[in-house]
Amino acid sequence: MRKLVEIDIWSDIACPWCYIGKPRLERALVNYGTKVRIKYHSFQMEVETTTDYLGPQAEFLTEYKYFPFQTLRPCSPM
C-alpha cells in the first residue's frame, strides 16, 4: 500500500512556468494512481511586479514580462 504523497508548491501567479506546470502536474497525478495532498504557497518572484494590474494575463505577460503576444495561448482574466 502506498503512503499519501504530500507536495508543497511555491508559485507566483504571474509566472508563466507556474501557469504551464500546474496542468501538467495535474495530468501526471491522474496517471500516478495514489492519493496526493498539494499545499500551495505564494512566492513573489519579482518584487517590482505590479500588484494592481486589472487586465488579462496575456496582456500582462506581454507588457511586463516581454512575451510576444502572438505566442501566448488565450488566458483567463486575472
mmCIF file of C-alpha atoms in Angstrom:
data_model
loop_
_atom_site.group_PDB
_atom_site.id
_atom_site.type_symbol
_atom_site.label_atom_id
_atom_site.label_comp_id
_atom_site.label_asym_id
_atom_site.label_seq_id
_atom_site.Cartn_x
_atom_site.Cartn_y
_atom_site.Cartn_z
ATOM 1 C CA MET A 1 0.000 0.000 0.000
ATOM 2 C CA ARG A 2 1.339 3.408 -0.978
ATOM 3 C CA LYS A 3 1.556 6.226 1.507
ATOM 4 C CA LEU A 4 -0.079 9.592 0.974
ATOM 5 C CA VAL A 5 2.248 11.800 -1.053
ATOM 6 C CA GLU A 6 2.479 15.417 0.061
ATOM 7 C CA ILE A 7 3.614 18.065 -2.413
ATOM 8 C CA ASP A 8 4.423 21.661 -1.469
ATOM 9 C CA ILE A 9 4.280 24.099 -4.373
ATOM 10 C CA TRP A 10 5.587 27.647 -4.270
ATOM 11 C CA SER A 11 4.348 29.676 -7.188
ATOM 12 C CA ASP A 12 3.875 33.217 -8.438
ATOM 13 C CA ILE A 13 0.538 33.964 -10.124
ATOM 14 C CA ALA A 14 2.331 35.930 -12.835
ATOM 15 C CA CYS A 15 4.919 33.219 -13.554
ATOM 16 C CA PRO A 16 4.365 31.664 -16.986
ATOM 17 C CA TRP A 17 6.198 28.478 -15.939
ATOM 18 C CA CYS A 18 3.840 28.047 -12.984
ATOM 19 C CA TYR A 19 0.921 28.528 -15.378
ATOM 20 C CA ILE A 20 2.323 25.816 -17.649
ATOM 21 C CA GLY A 21 3.337 23.475 -14.831
ATOM 22 C CA LYS A 22 0.045 23.292 -12.922
ATOM 23 C CA PRO A 23 -1.991 21.423 -15.569
ATOM 24 C CA ARG A 24 0.998 19.190 -16.333
ATOM 25 C CA LEU A 25 1.253 18.215 -12.677
ATOM 26 C CA GLU A 26 -2.491 17.566 -12.541
ATOM 27 C CA ARG A 27 -2.279 15.255 -15.584
ATOM 28 C CA ALA A 28 0.686 13.413 -14.083
ATOM 29 C CA LEU A 29 -1.170 12.885 -10.804
ATOM 30 C CA VAL A 30 -4.122 11.304 -12.621
ATOM 31 C CA ASN A 31 -1.709 8.717 -14.026
ATOM 32 C CA TYR A 32 0.085 8.239 -10.686
ATOM 33 C CA GLY A 33 -2.878 6.482 -9.129
ATOM 34 C CA THR A 34 -2.497 7.261 -5.433
ATOM 35 C CA LYS A 35 -3.697 9.956 -3.077
ATOM 36 C CA VAL A 36 -1.750 13.194 -3.191
ATOM 37 C CA ARG A 37 -2.109 16.249 -0.977
ATOM 38 C CA ILE A 38 -0.980 19.506 -2.555
ATOM 39 C CA LYS A 39 -0.261 22.549 -0.433
ATOM 40 C CA TYR A 40 0.121 25.795 -2.366
ATOM 41 C CA HIS A 41 2.303 28.651 -1.163
ATOM 42 C CA SER A 42 2.624 32.070 -2.726
ATOM 43 C CA PHE A 43 6.017 33.281 -3.827
ATOM 44 C CA GLN A 44 6.565 36.633 -5.469
ATOM 45 C CA MET A 45 9.392 36.035 -7.909
ATOM 46 C CA GLU A 46 9.836 39.648 -8.876
ATOM 47 C CA VAL A 47 9.110 42.230 -6.188
ATOM 48 C CA GLU A 48 8.846 45.029 -8.756
ATOM 49 C CA THR A 49 5.863 43.326 -10.401
ATOM 50 C CA THR A 50 2.709 45.376 -10.159
ATOM 51 C CA THR A 51 0.026 44.018 -7.839
ATOM 52 C CA ASP A 52 -2.901 46.027 -9.186
ATOM 53 C CA TYR A 53 -2.955 45.020 -12.865
ATOM 54 C CA LEU A 54 -6.591 44.507 -13.878
ATOM 55 C CA GLY A 55 -6.208 43.383 -17.488
ATOM 56 C CA PRO A 56 -5.975 39.911 -18.985
ATOM 57 C CA GLN A 57 -2.967 37.712 -18.162
ATOM 58 C CA ALA A 58 -1.848 37.695 -21.800
ATOM 59 C CA GLU A 59 -1.595 41.487 -21.826
ATOM 60 C CA PHE A 60 0.244 41.460 -18.500
ATOM 61 C CA LEU A 61 2.796 38.945 -19.774
ATOM 62 C CA THR A 62 3.283 40.989 -22.933
ATOM 63 C CA GLU A 63 3.618 44.338 -21.163
ATOM 64 C CA TYR A 64 5.642 43.377 -18.065
ATOM 65 C CA LYS A 65 7.373 40.112 -18.986
ATOM 66 C CA TYR A 66 8.015 40.881 -22.686
ATOM 67 C CA PHE A 67 6.367 37.747 -24.048
ATOM 68 C CA PRO A 68 5.390 38.061 -27.719
ATOM 69 C CA PHE A 69 1.592 38.354 -27.628
ATOM 70 C CA GLN A 70 1.042 36.004 -30.572
ATOM 71 C CA THR A 71 2.860 33.148 -28.761
ATOM 72 C CA LEU A 72 0.536 33.184 -25.748
ATOM 73 C CA ARG A 73 -2.494 30.917 -25.649
ATOM 74 C CA PRO A 74 -5.705 32.662 -24.611
ATOM 75 C CA CYS A 75 -5.513 33.187 -20.859
ATOM 76 C CA SER A 76 -8.330 33.720 -18.411
ATOM 77 C CA PRO A 77 -8.545 37.157 -16.760
ATOM 78 C CA MET A 78 -6.515 37.656 -13.572
#
